[in-house]
Short mmCIF file of C-alpha atoms and ligand atoms in Angstrom, two decimals:
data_model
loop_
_atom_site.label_atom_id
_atom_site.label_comp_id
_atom_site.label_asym_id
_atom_site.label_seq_id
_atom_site.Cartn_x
_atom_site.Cartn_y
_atom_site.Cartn_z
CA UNK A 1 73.25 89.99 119.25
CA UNK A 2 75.98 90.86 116.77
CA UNK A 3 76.83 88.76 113.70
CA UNK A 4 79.64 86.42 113.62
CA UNK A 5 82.64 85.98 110.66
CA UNK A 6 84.94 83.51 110.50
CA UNK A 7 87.96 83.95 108.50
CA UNK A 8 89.73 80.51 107.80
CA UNK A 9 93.55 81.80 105.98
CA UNK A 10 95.11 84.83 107.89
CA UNK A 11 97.23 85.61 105.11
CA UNK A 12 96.99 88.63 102.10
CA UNK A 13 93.11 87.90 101.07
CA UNK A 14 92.16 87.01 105.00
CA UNK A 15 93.61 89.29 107.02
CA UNK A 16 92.14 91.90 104.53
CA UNK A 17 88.49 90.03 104.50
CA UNK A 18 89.06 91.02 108.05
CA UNK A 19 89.86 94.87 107.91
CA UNK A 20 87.17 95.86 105.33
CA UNK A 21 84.99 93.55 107.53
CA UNK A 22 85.47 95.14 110.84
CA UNK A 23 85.46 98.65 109.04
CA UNK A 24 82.14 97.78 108.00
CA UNK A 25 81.43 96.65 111.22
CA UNK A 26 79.53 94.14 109.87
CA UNK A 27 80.23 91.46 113.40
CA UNK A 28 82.63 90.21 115.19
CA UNK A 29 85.46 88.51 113.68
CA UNK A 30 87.45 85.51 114.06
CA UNK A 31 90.74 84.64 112.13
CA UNK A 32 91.48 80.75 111.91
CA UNK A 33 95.22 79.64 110.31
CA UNK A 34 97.53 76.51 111.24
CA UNK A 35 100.30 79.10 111.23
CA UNK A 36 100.88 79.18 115.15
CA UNK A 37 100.04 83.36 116.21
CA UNK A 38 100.00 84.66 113.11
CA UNK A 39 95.54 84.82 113.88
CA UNK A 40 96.25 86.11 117.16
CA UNK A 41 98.74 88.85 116.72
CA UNK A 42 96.63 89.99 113.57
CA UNK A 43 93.30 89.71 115.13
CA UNK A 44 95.30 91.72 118.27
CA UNK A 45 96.75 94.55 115.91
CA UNK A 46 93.64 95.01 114.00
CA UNK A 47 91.30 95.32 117.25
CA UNK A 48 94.12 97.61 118.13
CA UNK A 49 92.69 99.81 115.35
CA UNK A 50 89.13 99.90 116.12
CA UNK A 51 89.69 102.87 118.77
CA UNK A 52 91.81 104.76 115.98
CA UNK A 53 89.44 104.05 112.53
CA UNK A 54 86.00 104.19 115.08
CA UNK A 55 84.77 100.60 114.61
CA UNK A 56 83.54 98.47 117.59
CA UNK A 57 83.69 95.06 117.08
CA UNK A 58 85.84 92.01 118.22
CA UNK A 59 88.88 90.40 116.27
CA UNK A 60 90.00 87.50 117.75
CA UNK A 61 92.54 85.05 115.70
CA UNK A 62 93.15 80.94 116.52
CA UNK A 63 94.52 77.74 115.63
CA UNK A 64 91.18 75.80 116.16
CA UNK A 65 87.63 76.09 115.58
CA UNK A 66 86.44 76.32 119.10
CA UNK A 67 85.99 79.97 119.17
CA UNK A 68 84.86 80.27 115.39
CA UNK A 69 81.68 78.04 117.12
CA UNK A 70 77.67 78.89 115.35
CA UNK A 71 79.35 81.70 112.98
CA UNK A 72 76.77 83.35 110.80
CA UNK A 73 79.49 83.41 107.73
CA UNK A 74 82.66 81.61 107.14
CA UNK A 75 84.88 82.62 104.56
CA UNK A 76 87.90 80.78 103.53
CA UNK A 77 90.71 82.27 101.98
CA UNK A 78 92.86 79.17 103.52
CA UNK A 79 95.45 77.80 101.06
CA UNK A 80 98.51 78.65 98.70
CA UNK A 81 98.41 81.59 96.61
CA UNK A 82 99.78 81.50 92.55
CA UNK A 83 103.39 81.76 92.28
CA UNK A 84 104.78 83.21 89.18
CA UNK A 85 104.35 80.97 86.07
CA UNK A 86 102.31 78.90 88.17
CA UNK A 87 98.34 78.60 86.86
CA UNK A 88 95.23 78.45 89.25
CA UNK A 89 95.40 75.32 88.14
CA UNK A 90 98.67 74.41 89.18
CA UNK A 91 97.33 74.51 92.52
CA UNK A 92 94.53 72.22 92.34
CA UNK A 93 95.23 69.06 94.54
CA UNK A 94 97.13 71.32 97.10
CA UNK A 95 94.20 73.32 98.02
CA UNK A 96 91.80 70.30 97.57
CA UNK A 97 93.08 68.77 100.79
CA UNK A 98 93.36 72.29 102.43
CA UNK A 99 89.66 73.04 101.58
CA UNK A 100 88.58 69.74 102.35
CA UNK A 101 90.05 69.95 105.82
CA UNK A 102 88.97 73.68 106.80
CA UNK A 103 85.22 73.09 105.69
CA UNK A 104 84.78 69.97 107.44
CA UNK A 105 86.17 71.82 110.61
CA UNK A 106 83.80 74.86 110.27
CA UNK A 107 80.77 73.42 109.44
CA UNK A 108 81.53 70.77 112.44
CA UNK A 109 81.51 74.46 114.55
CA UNK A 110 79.41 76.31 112.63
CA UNK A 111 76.62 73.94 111.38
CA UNK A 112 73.80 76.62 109.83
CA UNK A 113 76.22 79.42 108.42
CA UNK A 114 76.55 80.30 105.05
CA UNK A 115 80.15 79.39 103.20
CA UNK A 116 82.11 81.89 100.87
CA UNK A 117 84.95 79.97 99.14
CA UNK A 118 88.34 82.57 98.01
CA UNK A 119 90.68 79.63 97.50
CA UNK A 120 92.05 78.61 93.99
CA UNK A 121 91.40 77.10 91.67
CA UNK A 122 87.85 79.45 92.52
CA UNK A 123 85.23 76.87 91.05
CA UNK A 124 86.23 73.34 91.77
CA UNK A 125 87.63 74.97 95.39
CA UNK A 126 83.54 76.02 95.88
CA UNK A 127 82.63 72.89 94.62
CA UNK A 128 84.56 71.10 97.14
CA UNK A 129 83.73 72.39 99.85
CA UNK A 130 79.81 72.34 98.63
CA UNK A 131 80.66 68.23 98.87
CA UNK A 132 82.10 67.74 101.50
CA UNK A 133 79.68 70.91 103.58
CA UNK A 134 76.65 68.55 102.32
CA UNK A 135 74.96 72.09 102.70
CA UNK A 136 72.47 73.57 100.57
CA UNK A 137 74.00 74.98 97.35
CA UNK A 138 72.09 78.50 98.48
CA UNK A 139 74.36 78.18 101.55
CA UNK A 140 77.99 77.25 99.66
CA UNK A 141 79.52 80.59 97.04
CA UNK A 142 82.03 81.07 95.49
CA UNK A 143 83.92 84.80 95.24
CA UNK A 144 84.93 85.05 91.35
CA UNK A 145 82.71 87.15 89.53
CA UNK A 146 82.48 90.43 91.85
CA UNK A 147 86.48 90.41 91.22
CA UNK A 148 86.71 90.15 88.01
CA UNK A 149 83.30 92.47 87.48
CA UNK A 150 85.74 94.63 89.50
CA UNK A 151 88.24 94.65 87.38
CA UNK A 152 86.45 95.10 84.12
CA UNK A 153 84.97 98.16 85.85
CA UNK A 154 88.05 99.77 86.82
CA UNK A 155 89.65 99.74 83.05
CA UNK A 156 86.56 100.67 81.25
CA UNK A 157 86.26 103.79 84.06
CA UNK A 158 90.13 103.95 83.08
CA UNK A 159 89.67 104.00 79.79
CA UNK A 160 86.73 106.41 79.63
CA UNK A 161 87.75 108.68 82.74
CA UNK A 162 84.77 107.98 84.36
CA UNK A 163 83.30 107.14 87.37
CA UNK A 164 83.91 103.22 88.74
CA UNK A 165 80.32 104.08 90.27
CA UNK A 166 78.62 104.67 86.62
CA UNK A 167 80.18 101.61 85.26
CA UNK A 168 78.09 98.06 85.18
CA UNK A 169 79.78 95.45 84.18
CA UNK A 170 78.59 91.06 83.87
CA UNK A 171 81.30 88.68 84.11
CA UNK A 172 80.15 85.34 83.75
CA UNK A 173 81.59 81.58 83.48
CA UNK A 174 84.28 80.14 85.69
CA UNK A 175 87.41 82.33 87.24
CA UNK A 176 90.10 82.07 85.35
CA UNK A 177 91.48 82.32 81.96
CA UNK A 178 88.12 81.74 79.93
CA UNK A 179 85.77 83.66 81.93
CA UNK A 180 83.32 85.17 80.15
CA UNK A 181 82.83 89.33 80.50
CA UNK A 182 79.81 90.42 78.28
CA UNK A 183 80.43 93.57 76.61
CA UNK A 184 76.66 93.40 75.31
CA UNK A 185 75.46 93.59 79.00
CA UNK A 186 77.90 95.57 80.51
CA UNK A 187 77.39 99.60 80.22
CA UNK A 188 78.36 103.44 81.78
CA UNK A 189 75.27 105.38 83.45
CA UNK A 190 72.99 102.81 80.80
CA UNK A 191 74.96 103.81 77.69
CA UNK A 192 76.32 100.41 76.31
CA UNK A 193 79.61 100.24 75.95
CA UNK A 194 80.04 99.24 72.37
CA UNK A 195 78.62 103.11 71.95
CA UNK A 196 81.24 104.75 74.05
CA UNK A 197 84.59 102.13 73.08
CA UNK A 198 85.48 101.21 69.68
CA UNK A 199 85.88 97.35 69.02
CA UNK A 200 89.39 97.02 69.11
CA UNK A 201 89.95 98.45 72.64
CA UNK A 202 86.80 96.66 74.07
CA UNK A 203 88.68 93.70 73.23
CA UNK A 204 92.19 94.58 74.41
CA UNK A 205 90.13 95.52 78.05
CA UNK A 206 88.46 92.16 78.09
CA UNK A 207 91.63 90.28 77.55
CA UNK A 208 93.18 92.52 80.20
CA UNK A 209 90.30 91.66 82.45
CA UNK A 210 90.68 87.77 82.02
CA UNK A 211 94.28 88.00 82.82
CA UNK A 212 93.33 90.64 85.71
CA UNK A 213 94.98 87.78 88.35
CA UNK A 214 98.54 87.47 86.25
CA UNK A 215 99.10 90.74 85.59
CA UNK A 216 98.86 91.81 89.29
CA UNK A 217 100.99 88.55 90.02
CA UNK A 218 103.89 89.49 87.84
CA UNK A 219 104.07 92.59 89.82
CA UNK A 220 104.07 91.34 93.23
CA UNK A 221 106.48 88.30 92.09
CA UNK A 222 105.60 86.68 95.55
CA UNK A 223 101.86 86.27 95.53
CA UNK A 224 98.74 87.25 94.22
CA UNK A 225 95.98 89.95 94.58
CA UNK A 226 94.77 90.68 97.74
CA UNK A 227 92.74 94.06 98.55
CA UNK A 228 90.47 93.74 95.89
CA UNK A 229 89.20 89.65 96.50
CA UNK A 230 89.22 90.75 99.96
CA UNK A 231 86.88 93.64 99.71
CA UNK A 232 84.72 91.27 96.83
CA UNK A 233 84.33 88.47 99.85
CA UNK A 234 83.25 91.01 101.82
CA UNK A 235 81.03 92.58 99.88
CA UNK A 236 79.20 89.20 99.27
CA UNK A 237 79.27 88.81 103.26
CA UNK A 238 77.90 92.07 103.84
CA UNK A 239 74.93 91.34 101.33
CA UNK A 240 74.32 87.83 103.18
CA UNK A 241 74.94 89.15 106.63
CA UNK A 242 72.55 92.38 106.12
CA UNK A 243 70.36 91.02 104.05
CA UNK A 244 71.31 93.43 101.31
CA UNK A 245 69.68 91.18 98.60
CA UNK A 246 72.18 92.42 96.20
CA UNK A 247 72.56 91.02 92.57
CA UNK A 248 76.21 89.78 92.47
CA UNK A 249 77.79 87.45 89.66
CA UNK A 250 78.83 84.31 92.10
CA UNK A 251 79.92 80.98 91.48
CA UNK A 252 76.88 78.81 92.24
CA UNK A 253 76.13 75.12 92.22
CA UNK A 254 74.05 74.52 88.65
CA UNK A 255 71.27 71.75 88.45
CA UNK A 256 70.45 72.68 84.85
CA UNK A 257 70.46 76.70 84.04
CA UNK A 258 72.49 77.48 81.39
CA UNK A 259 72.31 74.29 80.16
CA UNK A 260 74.75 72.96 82.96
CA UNK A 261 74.59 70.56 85.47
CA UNK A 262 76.58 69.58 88.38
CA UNK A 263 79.01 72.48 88.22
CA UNK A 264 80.15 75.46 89.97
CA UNK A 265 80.07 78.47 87.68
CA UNK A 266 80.05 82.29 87.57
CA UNK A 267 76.46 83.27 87.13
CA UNK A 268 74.48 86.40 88.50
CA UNK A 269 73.03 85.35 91.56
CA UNK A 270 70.62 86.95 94.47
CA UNK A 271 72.37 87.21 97.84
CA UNK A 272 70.56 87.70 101.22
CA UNK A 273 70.15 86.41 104.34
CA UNK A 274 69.88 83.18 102.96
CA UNK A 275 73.37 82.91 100.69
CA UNK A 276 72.37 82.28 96.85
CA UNK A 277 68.28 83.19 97.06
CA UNK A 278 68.08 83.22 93.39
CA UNK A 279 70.29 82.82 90.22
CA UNK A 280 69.49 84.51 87.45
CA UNK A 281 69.27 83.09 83.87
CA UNK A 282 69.94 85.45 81.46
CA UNK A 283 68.96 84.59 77.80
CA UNK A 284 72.46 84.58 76.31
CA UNK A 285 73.81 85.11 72.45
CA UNK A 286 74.48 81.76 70.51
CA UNK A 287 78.60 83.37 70.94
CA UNK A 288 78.23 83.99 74.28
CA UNK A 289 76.78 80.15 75.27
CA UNK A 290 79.11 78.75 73.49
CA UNK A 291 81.77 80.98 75.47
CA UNK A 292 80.60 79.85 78.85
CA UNK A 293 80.52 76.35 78.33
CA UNK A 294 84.06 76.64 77.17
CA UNK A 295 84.65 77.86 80.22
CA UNK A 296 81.94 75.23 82.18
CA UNK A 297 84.11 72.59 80.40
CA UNK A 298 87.39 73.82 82.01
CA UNK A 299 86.07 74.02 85.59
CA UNK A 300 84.41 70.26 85.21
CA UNK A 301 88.08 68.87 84.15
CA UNK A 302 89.01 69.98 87.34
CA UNK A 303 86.72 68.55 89.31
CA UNK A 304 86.61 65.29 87.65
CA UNK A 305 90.27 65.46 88.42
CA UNK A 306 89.46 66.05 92.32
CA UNK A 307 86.28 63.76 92.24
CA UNK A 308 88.77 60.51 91.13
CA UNK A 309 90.58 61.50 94.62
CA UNK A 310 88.22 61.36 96.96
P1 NAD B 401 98.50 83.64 101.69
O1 NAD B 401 99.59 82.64 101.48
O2 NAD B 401 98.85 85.03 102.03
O3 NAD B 401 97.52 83.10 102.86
C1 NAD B 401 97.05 81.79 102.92
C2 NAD B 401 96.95 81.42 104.37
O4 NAD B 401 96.30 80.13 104.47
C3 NAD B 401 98.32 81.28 105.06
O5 NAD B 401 98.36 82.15 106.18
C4 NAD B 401 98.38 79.82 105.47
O6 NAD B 401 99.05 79.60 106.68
C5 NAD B 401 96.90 79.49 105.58
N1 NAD B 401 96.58 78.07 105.53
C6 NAD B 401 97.15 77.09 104.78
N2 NAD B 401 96.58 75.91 105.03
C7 NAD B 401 95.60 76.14 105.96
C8 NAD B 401 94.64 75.32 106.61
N3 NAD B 401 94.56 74.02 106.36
N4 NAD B 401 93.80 75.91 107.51
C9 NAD B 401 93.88 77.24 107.77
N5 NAD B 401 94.77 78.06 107.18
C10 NAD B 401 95.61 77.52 106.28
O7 NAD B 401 97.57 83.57 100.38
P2 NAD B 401 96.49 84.67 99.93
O8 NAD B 401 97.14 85.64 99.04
O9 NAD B 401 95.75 85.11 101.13
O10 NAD B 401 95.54 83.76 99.01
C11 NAD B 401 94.70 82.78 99.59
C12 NAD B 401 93.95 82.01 98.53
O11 NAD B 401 93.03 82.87 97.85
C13 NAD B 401 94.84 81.43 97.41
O12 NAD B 401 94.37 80.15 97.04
C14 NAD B 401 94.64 82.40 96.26
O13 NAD B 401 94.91 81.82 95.01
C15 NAD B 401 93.17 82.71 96.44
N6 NAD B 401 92.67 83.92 95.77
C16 NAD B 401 91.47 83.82 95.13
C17 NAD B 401 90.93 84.91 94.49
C18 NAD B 401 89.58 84.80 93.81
O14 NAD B 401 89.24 85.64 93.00
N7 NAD B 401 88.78 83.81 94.12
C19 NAD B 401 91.63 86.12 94.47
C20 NAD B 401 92.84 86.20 95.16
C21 NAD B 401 93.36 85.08 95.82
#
């Protein structure tokens, strides 16, 4: 029996979870928005495709969970994207009650799949829906790190004129403007990068990297990035769904590594069949601790924030 993926958002980030998803042909799909046909007609075009690009699979879009029913992965993408000036943070109690609303609705439907949270704010979106799932925290991840690993990839490979492929990059901490990208881990073909960029422009690529989301925003003017988070969903669906059991920096539910508790953060984590099957403590530099919980510290404000409204 084929896989099933649910979608919940049919705009920018899920109608593209849904083409690299069917490209991959990695199950059927369903799109799920409250905007009335806007699932349907994309779900309709993008089956439309199928005979053209060679993938065979179904797309199917609604306005209700019936036919998203025992889905093997849901991701949600459901919510308001950053305006201009406006911080992921900015958006906070707007997506809480969208979040809050599509989780209990999929999980009602889809009761053993595995959830990976797009909405912003990234960490306290995860976080939410990890509350209100009352699943597992192997079963509830957040899509942050493979983004902005992305992203620190493509400049260095821009920078160097190099293959994305030979470039490894770790991005840790939450997403968003104190993530933590470590330059000491991070390395082309195995050469570390502080061999192959001098100081100065290792820095200018990290800052570049932590304001990866702005600068695309201040492009676009109406929205934010979409092909990339799409594709790093989908890559963490595609590790879950074929039980890739790739190493992918995720936000994950702490009880204690790192020193943290209670939290969704970026951390490298194991995901297979089973969502989050391990996460990976790293021993970190007394610089680099200190950098991620900085960046703990900012996610927990937020929830706090959410957790005196519910
Ligand atoms: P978009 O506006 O194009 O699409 C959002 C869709 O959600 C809309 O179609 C809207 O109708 C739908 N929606 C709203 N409330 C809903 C609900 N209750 N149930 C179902 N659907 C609902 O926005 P986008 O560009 O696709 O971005 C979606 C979210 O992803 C935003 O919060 C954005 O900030 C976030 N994002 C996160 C990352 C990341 O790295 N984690 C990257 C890019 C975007």
């Amino acid at each position: 029996m084929r896989n099933k993926l649910t979608v919940v958002g049919a705009g920018n980030v899920g109608a593209n979870c849904a083409v690299w998803a069917a490209k991959k042909e990695l199950g059927n799909i369903v799109l799920v928005d409250v905007a009335e046909g806007i699932p349907q007609g994309k779900g309709l075009d993008l089956s439309q495709a199928g005979p053209v690009e060679g993938y065979d699979v179904t797309i199917s879009g609604a306005n209700d969970y019936g036919p998203t029913a025992n889905s093997d992965v849901v991701i949600i993408t459901a919510g308001f994207p950053r305006q201009p000036g406006m911080s992921r943070d900015d958006l906070l109690l707007k997506n809480y009650e969208v979040i809050k609303s599509a989780t209990e609705k999929a999980v009602a439907a889809s009761p053993d799949c595995v959830i990976i949270v797009v909405t912003n704010p990234l960490d306290a979106m995860a976080q939410v829906a990890y509350m209100v799932s009352k699943f597992p925290r192997n079963r509830v991840i957040g899509m942050a790190g493979v983004l902005d690993s992305a992203r620190f990839r493509t400049f260095i490979a821009m920078e160097l004129q190099v293959s994305v492929e030979n470039v490894t990059a770790v991005v840790l901490g939450g997403h968003g403007d104190t993530m933590v990208p470590l330059v000491r881990l991070s390395s082309v073909s195995g050469i570390p990068l502080t061999e192959l960029i001098p100081a100065d422009r290792l820095k200018a690529i990290v800052e570049r990297t932590a304001n990866g989301g702005a600068e695309i925003v201040k492009y676009l003017k109406t929205g934010s990035a979409y092909y990339a988070p799409a594709a790093s969903a989908v890559e963490m669906a595609e590790s879950i769904l074929r039980d890739r059991k790739k190493v992918l920096p995720c936000s994950a539910y702490l009880e204690g590594e790192y020193g943290i508790s209670g939290l969704y953060v970026g951390v490298p984590c194991k995901i297979g069949a089973g969502g989050i099957e391990k996460i990976y403590e790293i021993r970190l530099t007394d610089e680099e601790t200190a950098a991620l919980h900085k960046s703990s510290g900012a996610v927990k404000e937020l929830v706090d924030v959410i957790k005196a409204k519910m």
